[in-house]
Amino acid sequence: MADTVENNNQSDLFGHPRGLFYLFFAELWERFSFYGMRALLTLYMIQEIFKALVERDTATAVVYASYGSLVYASAVIGGQISDKILGMRSSIFLGGILMSLGHFVLAIENNVAFFLALSFIIVGNGFFKPNISTFVGALYPDGDTRKDSGFTIFYMGINIGGWVAPLLCGWLAYTYGWHYGFGLAGIGMLTGLIFFWSGIKKNVFGDKGLPPNIEVYEKKVIGIPQKTLIPILAVLSAPLIAFILSSWQDNYVSLIFKFVGFGVLAYIIYIMSKVSLAQRKKLFMALLITFFMTLFWGFHELSGSVITLFASRNVDLVFFNASQTNSFNSMFIVILAIPISLLWGYLSKKGLNPRTPYKFGLGLVLAGVSFYILGMSGGSADENGMVPMAYLFVMYFIISIGELFMSPVGLSKITDLSPKNIVAFMMGVWFLSSAYAFQIVGFIGEKLAIESTDANVGGLDTLQVYTDGFSLIAQYSLGAGLVVLLFGPLMKKLLGNVH
Ligand code: GLN
């Protein structure tokens, strides 16, 4: 009887493993908290934390970039610890608790609390994000053709969170105060954890996500079992990270990243030297798509920084406030995710589904086109340097199509292309692409910084800075996309059926 119940709980729902829907809602709420907070972050720094500084745009750009880089880089460590010690379930719990702690600390009005809060979110995300994504992959047996669409569904969960959160948190922040917005983000994260927990209670995950080796899990180091020691160390690392973030003039993160990149690359090359040729080709492809993804996110992730500032200073906003414009991207993803995934299915049947590198090349081209549109917006500005909101809307529409050509495809590919014992680590490397992307975001943010303490900064000069910047980004992105497309045939030759 018990057996039947267990089997029932692991049976399919809408043609997918039941566990997917619990992960879907857990991630939906986690991303709700993440993007709700992100929509407020840049404006909060400009208007509160750094408001007295003339170089407040620069400070904000550096902290935003450092936060973004660390929030995704921590995924490498979280992925490793999960693979070796904690397993996905404990990692997801630990991450979720730390993230909600971070969001609630953010609701305290104080600069020290601000940096500490960001640090908790950074460490928490490291445990949560790579592991919940790997968990999705683990629900499907090897070679299961439903995996891609499983990731598409999961990606919709991410973006339902990313769509609704800026609208609600942005509204709360503008109407009642920043801290209400941040507080709501924290509640979102707790809700995510409750979903995950209920999935475990209902036994929808079977034996997936348990610690890889229970002896290692329980093993004592300095008298404390590892399963307890890791959460303690995670909490203790927060003040150190807070210090790094608050020393924005030194930009330590940028320095650290220069070294980390080489380290990770060296490690992957080492792994590549140990595996079979077939496996090596796969890892090479995984590296390649991670690299292209970095460029794409480097432009795309400007949405929470420079584009939010542009929206607040130079866009004639109707109905939405500047924070809320952060919801556009996710809204388009939710609308387009299923049609585009159906398109891949349809093309597959006809034998015409483009190889991954072509999808990635096209994604970069689309990002270029989207920035080209923002760059053009200057031509329609009024005498106060305000441009119609339609430009922003169309820009997000186009870049979202590009995102769907790359991100969910890549997520699914990474779990396919990596050897089983390092799949969470590779997922971490995948997220490292977002981490490096934030260094690009920081670089651009500093270049497009406006030096002023005027709360109403804007006008034609400011517009010129932004539109020139966007046009330049458009050229880089288009150029990179075209190079990828041109090298497609060569990759096919080198890598054969690996794509
Ligand atoms: N929007 C996606 C998410 O939140 C991807 C973000 C990223 O990796 N930069 O998962």
Short mmCIF file of C-alpha atoms and ligand atoms in Angstrom, two decimals:
data_model
loop_
_atom_site.label_atom_id
_atom_site.label_comp_id
_atom_site.label_asym_id
_atom_site.label_seq_id
_atom_site.Cartn_x
_atom_site.Cartn_y
_atom_site.Cartn_z
CA MET A 1 0.00 0.00 0.00
CA ALA A 2 2.74 2.42 1.05
CA ASP A 3 4.43 1.57 -2.19
CA THR A 4 1.40 2.54 -4.21
CA VAL A 5 1.14 5.89 -2.45
CA GLU A 6 4.80 6.55 -3.07
CA ASN A 7 4.49 5.68 -6.73
CA ASN A 8 1.44 7.85 -7.06
CA ASN A 9 3.25 10.81 -5.61
CA GLN A 10 6.07 10.42 -8.05
CA SER A 11 3.80 9.89 -10.99
CA ASP A 12 3.52 12.37 -13.83
CA LEU A 13 1.47 15.51 -13.87
CA PHE A 14 0.75 17.16 -17.23
CA GLY A 15 3.29 14.78 -18.76
CA HIS A 16 6.12 15.83 -16.43
CA PRO A 17 7.44 14.43 -13.16
CA ARG A 18 5.27 15.73 -10.32
CA GLY A 19 8.36 17.07 -8.55
CA LEU A 20 8.81 19.62 -11.34
CA PHE A 21 5.77 21.55 -10.19
CA TYR A 22 7.05 21.85 -6.64
CA LEU A 23 10.40 23.06 -7.90
CA PHE A 24 8.54 25.41 -10.23
CA PHE A 25 6.70 27.11 -7.37
CA ALA A 26 9.71 27.13 -5.06
CA GLU A 27 11.79 28.83 -7.74
CA LEU A 28 8.94 31.13 -8.72
CA TRP A 29 8.86 32.55 -5.19
CA GLU A 30 12.60 32.61 -4.79
CA ARG A 31 12.89 34.64 -8.00
CA PHE A 32 10.00 36.79 -6.80
CA SER A 33 12.16 37.78 -3.87
CA PHE A 34 15.29 38.12 -5.99
CA TYR A 35 13.79 40.31 -8.70
CA GLY A 36 11.52 42.24 -6.36
CA MET A 37 14.58 43.33 -4.49
CA ARG A 38 16.68 43.84 -7.62
CA ALA A 39 14.11 46.22 -9.05
CA LEU A 40 14.61 48.48 -6.03
CA LEU A 41 18.31 48.05 -5.48
CA THR A 42 19.85 50.59 -7.86
CA LEU A 43 17.35 53.35 -7.14
CA TYR A 44 17.59 52.68 -3.41
CA MET A 45 21.37 53.11 -3.52
CA ILE A 46 21.10 56.28 -5.60
CA GLN A 47 18.33 57.82 -3.50
CA GLU A 48 19.31 56.59 -0.03
CA ILE A 49 22.63 54.87 0.57
CA PHE A 50 24.87 57.05 -1.64
CA LYS A 51 22.61 60.07 -2.13
CA ALA A 52 25.11 62.58 -0.71
CA LEU A 53 27.96 61.52 -3.01
CA VAL A 54 28.63 63.29 -6.29
CA GLU A 55 29.93 59.97 -7.59
CA ARG A 56 26.83 58.12 -6.39
CA ASP A 57 26.24 56.59 -9.85
CA THR A 58 29.74 55.12 -9.80
CA ALA A 59 29.38 53.79 -6.25
CA THR A 60 26.04 52.28 -7.16
CA ALA A 61 27.43 50.72 -10.32
CA VAL A 62 30.32 49.13 -8.41
CA VAL A 63 28.19 47.79 -5.55
CA TYR A 64 25.54 46.55 -7.97
CA ALA A 65 28.18 44.79 -10.05
CA SER A 66 29.92 43.33 -7.01
CA TYR A 67 26.64 42.11 -5.60
CA GLY A 68 25.57 40.62 -8.93
CA SER A 69 28.93 38.98 -9.50
CA LEU A 70 29.08 37.44 -6.05
CA VAL A 71 25.44 36.40 -5.98
CA TYR A 72 26.06 34.20 -9.01
CA ALA A 73 29.69 33.23 -8.31
CA SER A 74 28.67 31.80 -4.96
CA ALA A 75 26.74 29.26 -7.02
CA VAL A 76 30.02 27.57 -7.94
CA ILE A 77 30.81 26.97 -4.28
CA GLY A 78 27.22 26.05 -3.45
CA GLY A 79 27.21 23.58 -6.33
CA GLN A 80 30.45 21.97 -5.19
CA ILE A 81 29.35 21.65 -1.56
CA SER A 82 26.11 20.12 -2.68
CA ASP A 83 27.83 17.59 -4.98
CA LYS A 84 30.28 16.52 -2.30
CA ILE A 85 28.57 16.95 1.05
CA LEU A 86 25.10 18.38 1.50
CA GLY A 87 23.09 17.14 -1.45
CA MET A 88 20.55 19.31 -3.22
CA ARG A 89 17.76 19.27 -0.64
CA SER A 90 19.75 20.53 2.35
CA SER A 91 21.53 23.05 0.11
CA ILE A 92 18.24 24.45 -1.13
CA PHE A 93 16.92 24.78 2.43
CA LEU A 94 20.07 26.42 3.69
CA GLY A 95 20.11 28.81 0.74
CA GLY A 96 16.47 29.71 1.09
CA ILE A 97 16.76 30.45 4.80
CA LEU A 98 19.81 32.65 4.27
CA MET A 99 18.13 34.53 1.45
CA SER A 100 15.00 35.26 3.44
CA LEU A 101 17.19 36.40 6.31
CA GLY A 102 18.91 38.76 3.87
CA HIS A 103 15.66 40.21 2.61
CA PHE A 104 14.37 40.82 6.11
CA VAL A 105 17.64 42.48 7.21
CA LEU A 106 17.27 44.70 4.14
CA ALA A 107 14.02 45.95 5.59
CA ILE A 108 16.06 47.58 8.40
CA GLU A 109 16.95 51.17 7.61
CA ASN A 110 20.66 51.27 8.17
CA ASN A 111 23.74 51.24 5.93
CA VAL A 112 25.56 48.44 7.79
CA ALA A 113 22.41 46.33 7.66
CA PHE A 114 22.23 47.05 3.93
CA PHE A 115 25.60 45.50 3.13
CA LEU A 116 25.07 42.62 5.53
CA ALA A 117 21.72 41.87 3.93
CA LEU A 118 23.23 41.75 0.45
CA SER A 119 25.83 39.33 1.80
CA PHE A 120 23.22 36.93 3.16
CA ILE A 121 21.47 36.97 -0.19
CA ILE A 122 24.77 36.28 -1.93
CA VAL A 123 25.61 33.26 0.22
CA GLY A 124 22.01 32.04 0.17
CA ASN A 125 21.71 32.23 -3.59
CA GLY A 126 24.91 30.21 -3.86
CA PHE A 127 23.24 27.30 -2.14
CA PHE A 128 19.81 27.73 -3.68
CA LYS A 129 20.07 28.62 -7.33
CA PRO A 130 22.44 26.03 -8.83
CA ASN A 131 20.90 23.22 -6.83
CA ILE A 132 17.30 23.85 -7.66
CA SER A 133 18.27 24.03 -11.34
CA THR A 134 20.24 20.77 -11.15
CA PHE A 135 17.32 19.22 -9.31
CA VAL A 136 15.10 19.87 -12.32
CA GLY A 137 17.55 18.01 -14.55
CA ALA A 138 17.73 15.14 -12.05
CA LEU A 139 14.00 14.52 -12.25
CA TYR A 140 14.37 13.13 -15.76
CA PRO A 141 16.13 9.92 -16.74
CA ASP A 142 19.11 10.31 -19.11
CA GLY A 143 18.10 11.15 -22.66
CA ASP A 144 14.50 11.90 -21.67
CA THR A 145 13.19 14.16 -24.42
CA ARG A 146 10.89 15.96 -21.99
CA LYS A 147 13.81 17.59 -20.23
CA ASP A 148 14.02 20.63 -22.53
CA SER A 149 10.35 21.39 -22.10
CA GLY A 150 10.73 20.73 -18.36
CA PHE A 151 13.31 23.48 -18.24
CA THR A 152 11.07 25.74 -20.27
CA ILE A 153 8.29 25.28 -17.72
CA PHE A 154 10.78 25.92 -14.93
CA TYR A 155 11.99 29.04 -16.75
CA MET A 156 8.43 30.27 -16.85
CA GLY A 157 8.25 29.86 -13.08
CA ILE A 158 11.38 31.99 -12.75
CA ASN A 159 9.85 34.68 -14.87
CA ILE A 160 6.38 34.69 -13.37
CA GLY A 161 8.26 35.62 -10.18
CA GLY A 162 10.37 38.13 -12.09
CA TRP A 163 7.28 39.66 -13.69
CA VAL A 164 5.02 40.10 -10.68
CA ALA A 165 7.65 41.01 -8.09
CA PRO A 166 8.88 44.34 -9.51
CA LEU A 167 5.26 45.41 -10.00
CA LEU A 168 4.32 44.70 -6.38
CA CYS A 169 7.58 45.55 -4.65
CA GLY A 170 7.98 48.65 -6.85
CA TRP A 171 4.47 49.78 -5.97
CA LEU A 172 5.00 49.18 -2.23
CA ALA A 173 8.37 50.93 -2.26
CA TYR A 174 7.05 54.02 -4.08
CA THR A 175 3.80 54.22 -2.12
CA TYR A 176 4.79 53.22 1.42
CA GLY A 177 8.58 53.22 1.52
CA TRP A 178 11.53 51.11 0.37
CA HIS A 179 11.44 48.76 3.29
CA TYR A 180 7.95 47.53 2.60
CA GLY A 181 9.15 46.53 -0.85
CA PHE A 182 12.14 44.68 0.58
CA GLY A 183 9.97 43.07 3.26
CA LEU A 184 7.61 41.65 0.65
CA ALA A 185 10.59 40.15 -1.14
CA GLY A 186 11.49 38.30 2.07
CA ILE A 187 7.98 36.93 2.42
CA GLY A 188 8.26 35.68 -1.16
CA MET A 189 11.36 33.68 -0.34
CA LEU A 190 9.74 32.07 2.69
CA THR A 191 6.78 31.09 0.54
CA GLY A 192 9.21 29.42 -1.88
CA LEU A 193 10.70 27.38 0.94
CA ILE A 194 7.26 26.26 2.06
CA PHE A 195 6.57 24.92 -1.43
CA PHE A 196 9.83 23.02 -1.49
CA TRP A 197 9.21 21.62 1.96
CA SER A 198 5.71 20.48 1.04
CA GLY A 199 7.17 18.66 -1.99
CA ILE A 200 9.50 16.76 0.31
CA LYS A 201 6.66 15.98 2.74
CA LYS A 202 4.59 14.61 -0.13
CA ASN A 203 7.54 12.54 -1.28
CA VAL A 204 7.41 13.80 -4.85
CA PHE A 205 11.18 13.72 -5.26
CA GLY A 206 11.70 10.04 -4.48
CA ASP A 207 15.32 9.57 -3.46
CA LYS A 208 16.59 12.56 -5.45
CA GLY A 209 18.63 15.30 -3.81
CA LEU A 210 19.71 13.41 -0.69
CA PRO A 211 23.30 13.79 0.56
CA PRO A 212 25.63 11.91 -1.80
CA ASN A 213 27.27 10.06 1.09
CA ILE A 214 25.70 10.03 4.52
CA GLU A 215 29.02 9.34 6.27
CA VAL A 216 30.57 12.42 4.71
CA TYR A 217 27.43 14.39 5.62
CA GLU A 218 27.70 13.40 9.27
CA LYS A 219 31.50 13.40 9.44
CA LYS A 220 32.88 15.60 12.21
CA VAL A 221 35.38 18.32 11.47
CA ILE A 222 36.72 20.17 14.54
CA GLY A 223 34.12 18.27 16.54
CA ILE A 224 31.15 19.51 14.49
CA PRO A 225 29.32 17.41 11.86
CA GLN A 226 29.83 18.85 8.36
CA LYS A 227 26.05 19.22 7.89
CA THR A 228 26.11 21.74 10.78
CA LEU A 229 29.51 23.24 10.14
CA ILE A 230 28.65 24.38 6.63
CA PRO A 231 25.66 26.52 7.68
CA ILE A 232 27.78 28.04 10.48
CA LEU A 233 30.56 28.93 8.05
CA ALA A 234 28.02 30.27 5.58
CA VAL A 235 26.63 32.68 8.19
CA LEU A 236 30.12 33.67 9.35
CA SER A 237 31.20 34.53 5.82
CA ALA A 238 28.52 37.24 5.58
CA PRO A 239 30.34 40.01 7.54
CA LEU A 240 33.45 39.48 5.42
CA ILE A 241 31.46 39.81 2.22
CA ALA A 242 29.71 42.87 3.64
CA PHE A 243 33.08 44.47 4.23
CA ILE A 244 34.15 43.73 0.65
CA LEU A 245 30.93 45.21 -0.74
CA SER A 246 31.09 48.34 1.38
CA SER A 247 34.67 49.12 0.26
CA TRP A 248 33.41 50.06 -3.17
CA GLN A 249 36.29 52.45 -3.85
CA ASP A 250 38.69 49.50 -3.84
CA ASN A 251 36.45 47.33 -5.97
CA TYR A 252 37.95 44.13 -4.50
CA VAL A 253 35.44 41.97 -6.31
CA SER A 254 36.72 42.99 -9.69
CA LEU A 255 40.23 42.09 -8.55
CA ILE A 256 39.16 38.74 -7.13
CA PHE A 257 37.33 37.93 -10.35
CA LYS A 258 40.39 38.32 -12.47
CA PHE A 259 42.00 35.46 -10.52
CA VAL A 260 38.94 33.28 -9.99
CA GLY A 261 38.27 33.14 -13.73
CA PHE A 262 41.68 31.68 -14.45
CA GLY A 263 41.37 29.26 -11.54
CA VAL A 264 38.04 27.87 -12.69
CA LEU A 265 39.18 27.64 -16.28
CA ALA A 266 42.35 25.80 -15.23
CA TYR A 267 40.27 23.37 -13.17
CA ILE A 268 37.93 22.62 -16.06
CA ILE A 269 40.84 22.10 -18.42
CA TYR A 270 42.31 19.72 -15.84
CA ILE A 271 39.01 17.80 -15.74
CA MET A 272 38.93 17.81 -19.53
CA SER A 273 42.34 16.20 -19.62
CA LYS A 274 41.07 13.32 -17.45
CA VAL A 275 37.95 12.35 -19.38
CA SER A 276 37.28 10.56 -22.66
CA LEU A 277 37.37 12.39 -26.00
CA ALA A 278 33.58 12.31 -26.29
CA GLN A 279 33.26 13.78 -22.83
CA ARG A 280 35.93 16.36 -23.58
CA LYS A 281 34.00 17.60 -26.60
CA LYS A 282 30.94 17.95 -24.43
CA LEU A 283 32.80 19.94 -21.79
CA PHE A 284 34.27 22.13 -24.50
CA MET A 285 30.80 22.85 -25.81
CA ALA A 286 29.63 23.58 -22.26
CA LEU A 287 32.46 26.09 -21.88
CA LEU A 288 31.72 27.69 -25.20
CA ILE A 289 28.04 28.27 -24.54
CA THR A 290 28.89 29.57 -21.06
CA PHE A 291 31.20 32.11 -22.67
CA PHE A 292 28.58 33.37 -25.14
CA MET A 293 26.07 33.50 -22.37
CA THR A 294 28.40 35.77 -20.40
CA LEU A 295 28.39 38.35 -23.16
CA PHE A 296 24.64 38.21 -23.48
CA TRP A 297 24.01 38.63 -19.75
CA GLY A 298 26.61 41.39 -19.64
CA PHE A 299 24.25 43.48 -21.76
CA HIS A 300 20.98 42.02 -20.56
CA GLU A 301 21.70 42.50 -16.86
CA LEU A 302 22.00 46.23 -17.43
CA SER A 303 18.25 46.18 -16.94
CA GLY A 304 18.57 46.44 -13.16
CA SER A 305 21.19 49.19 -13.30
CA VAL A 306 21.77 51.57 -16.22
CA ILE A 307 18.45 50.82 -17.90
CA THR A 308 16.55 51.39 -14.65
CA LEU A 309 18.36 54.72 -14.24
CA PHE A 310 17.66 55.60 -17.86
CA ALA A 311 14.00 54.76 -17.25
CA SER A 312 13.88 56.95 -14.16
CA ARG A 313 15.73 59.89 -15.75
CA ASN A 314 14.92 59.91 -19.44
CA VAL A 315 11.83 57.84 -20.15
CA ASP A 316 8.38 59.34 -20.20
CA LEU A 317 6.86 56.66 -18.00
CA VAL A 318 3.16 55.97 -18.22
CA PHE A 319 1.42 53.77 -15.69
CA PHE A 320 4.69 52.13 -14.52
CA ASN A 321 7.35 53.58 -12.24
CA ALA A 322 11.05 53.04 -13.00
CA SER A 323 11.36 49.99 -10.70
CA GLN A 324 8.35 48.42 -12.29
CA THR A 325 9.86 48.58 -15.77
CA ASN A 326 12.03 45.72 -14.53
CA SER A 327 9.02 43.48 -14.99
CA PHE A 328 8.86 43.89 -18.80
CA ASN A 329 11.56 41.36 -19.59
CA SER A 330 10.01 38.62 -17.49
CA MET A 331 6.55 39.39 -18.78
CA PHE A 332 7.70 38.81 -22.35
CA ILE A 333 9.50 35.63 -21.34
CA VAL A 334 6.30 34.24 -19.83
CA ILE A 335 4.37 35.10 -22.97
CA LEU A 336 6.97 33.80 -25.40
CA ALA A 337 8.51 30.81 -23.61
CA ILE A 338 5.96 28.24 -24.73
CA PRO A 339 5.63 29.45 -28.36
CA ILE A 340 9.40 29.39 -28.77
CA SER A 341 9.78 25.99 -27.16
CA LEU A 342 7.00 24.71 -29.46
CA LEU A 343 8.93 26.18 -32.35
CA TRP A 344 12.01 24.12 -31.38
CA GLY A 345 9.81 21.04 -31.15
CA TYR A 346 8.27 21.73 -34.55
CA LEU A 347 11.66 22.37 -36.16
CA SER A 348 13.05 19.23 -34.52
CA LYS A 349 10.36 17.13 -36.16
CA LYS A 350 11.35 18.56 -39.53
CA GLY A 351 15.03 18.02 -38.74
CA LEU A 352 15.56 21.78 -38.83
CA ASN A 353 16.10 22.61 -35.16
CA PRO A 354 19.19 24.88 -35.17
CA ARG A 355 22.28 23.62 -33.35
CA THR A 356 22.92 25.29 -30.02
CA PRO A 357 25.69 27.62 -31.27
CA TYR A 358 23.36 29.04 -33.93
CA LYS A 359 20.71 29.73 -31.35
CA PHE A 360 23.31 31.49 -29.26
CA GLY A 361 24.56 33.55 -32.19
CA LEU A 362 21.03 34.63 -33.00
CA GLY A 363 20.44 35.48 -29.33
CA LEU A 364 23.38 37.86 -29.35
CA VAL A 365 22.23 39.43 -32.61
CA LEU A 366 18.79 40.03 -31.08
CA ALA A 367 20.38 41.63 -28.00
CA GLY A 368 22.26 43.91 -30.39
CA VAL A 369 19.07 44.89 -32.20
CA SER A 370 17.35 45.61 -28.90
CA PHE A 371 20.10 48.00 -27.80
CA TYR A 372 20.10 49.58 -31.22
CA ILE A 373 16.46 50.49 -30.62
CA LEU A 374 17.26 52.06 -27.24
CA GLY A 375 20.11 53.94 -28.87
CA MET A 376 17.71 55.29 -31.49
CA SER A 377 15.23 56.50 -28.89
CA GLY A 378 17.14 59.79 -28.58
CA GLY A 379 15.72 60.83 -31.96
CA SER A 380 12.21 61.00 -30.45
CA ALA A 381 13.12 62.90 -27.30
CA ASP A 382 11.19 66.00 -26.21
CA GLU A 383 12.92 69.22 -25.12
CA ASN A 384 13.44 67.79 -21.62
CA GLY A 385 15.26 64.78 -22.95
CA MET A 386 12.38 62.39 -22.29
CA VAL A 387 11.76 59.54 -24.75
CA PRO A 388 8.54 57.58 -25.26
CA MET A 389 8.21 54.43 -23.14
CA ALA A 390 7.45 52.38 -26.25
CA TYR A 391 11.19 52.17 -26.98
CA LEU A 392 11.82 50.47 -23.67
CA PHE A 393 8.94 48.12 -24.25
CA VAL A 394 10.08 47.08 -27.72
CA MET A 395 13.66 46.74 -26.53
CA TYR A 396 12.61 44.30 -23.81
CA PHE A 397 10.45 42.39 -26.26
CA ILE A 398 13.37 41.76 -28.59
CA ILE A 399 15.99 40.96 -25.97
CA SER A 400 13.55 38.53 -24.36
CA ILE A 401 13.33 36.55 -27.59
CA GLY A 402 17.14 36.48 -27.58
CA GLU A 403 17.12 35.27 -24.00
CA LEU A 404 14.80 32.40 -24.90
CA PHE A 405 17.16 31.38 -27.69
CA MET A 406 19.91 31.03 -25.13
CA SER A 407 19.21 30.76 -21.44
CA PRO A 408 16.72 27.87 -21.07
CA VAL A 409 18.44 26.01 -23.90
CA GLY A 410 21.77 26.43 -22.12
CA LEU A 411 20.39 25.36 -18.75
CA SER A 412 19.14 22.13 -20.20
CA LYS A 413 22.32 21.58 -22.22
CA ILE A 414 24.58 22.01 -19.21
CA THR A 415 22.91 19.17 -17.36
CA ASP A 416 23.29 17.06 -20.52
CA LEU A 417 26.85 17.92 -21.39
CA SER A 418 28.42 17.49 -17.94
CA PRO A 419 29.66 14.23 -16.45
CA LYS A 420 27.19 13.12 -13.74
CA ASN A 421 29.54 13.56 -10.78
CA ILE A 422 30.27 17.20 -11.54
CA VAL A 423 26.94 18.33 -12.86
CA ALA A 424 26.21 20.70 -9.97
CA PHE A 425 29.70 22.12 -10.29
CA MET A 426 29.13 22.71 -14.00
CA MET A 427 25.83 24.35 -13.18
CA GLY A 428 27.86 26.61 -10.91
CA VAL A 429 30.19 27.37 -13.81
CA TRP A 430 27.13 28.16 -15.90
CA PHE A 431 26.08 30.70 -13.31
CA LEU A 432 29.61 32.03 -13.32
CA SER A 433 28.68 33.39 -16.73
CA SER A 434 26.18 35.62 -14.99
CA ALA A 435 28.79 36.49 -12.39
CA TYR A 436 31.25 37.70 -15.01
CA ALA A 437 28.45 39.40 -16.82
CA PHE A 438 27.98 41.66 -13.83
CA GLN A 439 31.57 42.79 -14.20
CA ILE A 440 30.64 43.94 -17.70
CA VAL A 441 27.55 45.60 -16.20
CA GLY A 442 29.76 47.37 -13.65
CA PHE A 443 32.18 48.51 -16.31
CA ILE A 444 29.40 49.96 -18.45
CA GLY A 445 27.70 51.43 -15.36
CA GLU A 446 30.85 53.30 -14.44
CA LYS A 447 31.30 54.55 -18.01
CA LEU A 448 27.72 55.85 -18.11
CA ALA A 449 27.78 57.35 -14.61
CA ILE A 450 26.38 60.86 -14.29
CA GLU A 451 28.13 62.95 -11.65
CA SER A 452 25.48 64.81 -9.73
CA THR A 453 23.58 64.82 -6.45
CA ASP A 454 20.53 66.35 -8.07
CA ALA A 455 17.57 64.10 -7.28
CA ASN A 456 15.96 65.08 -10.60
CA VAL A 457 18.99 64.59 -12.79
CA GLY A 458 18.04 64.02 -16.41
CA GLY A 459 17.65 66.12 -19.56
CA LEU A 460 19.23 66.09 -22.97
CA ASP A 461 22.85 65.73 -21.83
CA THR A 462 22.07 62.72 -19.72
CA LEU A 463 20.09 61.23 -22.57
CA GLN A 464 23.06 61.64 -24.88
CA VAL A 465 25.30 59.69 -22.49
CA TYR A 466 22.85 56.82 -22.34
CA THR A 467 21.95 56.62 -26.01
CA ASP A 468 25.61 56.77 -27.08
CA GLY A 469 26.32 53.95 -24.64
CA PHE A 470 23.42 51.85 -25.89
CA SER A 471 24.49 52.29 -29.51
CA LEU A 472 27.99 51.11 -28.69
CA ILE A 473 26.64 48.08 -26.84
CA ALA A 474 24.49 47.31 -29.89
CA GLN A 475 27.59 47.18 -32.08
CA TYR A 476 29.46 44.85 -29.74
CA SER A 477 26.55 42.50 -29.35
CA LEU A 478 25.75 42.37 -33.06
CA GLY A 479 29.42 41.84 -33.85
CA ALA A 480 29.76 39.00 -31.35
CA GLY A 481 26.57 37.34 -32.59
CA LEU A 482 27.70 37.45 -36.20
CA VAL A 483 31.09 35.96 -35.29
CA VAL A 484 29.37 33.08 -33.51
CA LEU A 485 27.12 32.46 -36.52
CA LEU A 486 30.09 32.51 -38.89
CA PHE A 487 32.00 29.98 -36.79
CA GLY A 488 29.00 27.65 -36.58
CA PRO A 489 30.09 25.39 -39.45
CA LEU A 490 33.60 25.09 -38.00
CA MET A 491 32.16 24.03 -34.66
CA LYS A 492 30.06 21.43 -36.41
CA LYS A 493 33.19 20.05 -37.99
CA LEU A 494 35.11 19.97 -34.73
CA LEU A 495 32.42 18.75 -32.42
CA GLY A 496 30.26 16.58 -34.66
CA ASN A 497 27.04 15.56 -32.98
CA VAL A 498 27.84 17.39 -29.73
CA HIS A 499 25.77 20.56 -29.58
N1 GLN B 1 16.55 35.40 -15.46
C1 GLN B 1 17.19 34.16 -15.20
C2 GLN B 1 17.07 33.74 -13.80
O1 GLN B 1 16.83 34.49 -12.92
C3 GLN B 1 18.66 34.19 -15.56
C4 GLN B 1 19.42 35.23 -14.85
C5 GLN B 1 20.88 35.07 -15.02
O2 GLN B 1 21.43 33.97 -15.00
N2 GLN B 1 21.59 36.13 -15.16
O3 GLN B 1 17.27 32.59 -13.52
#
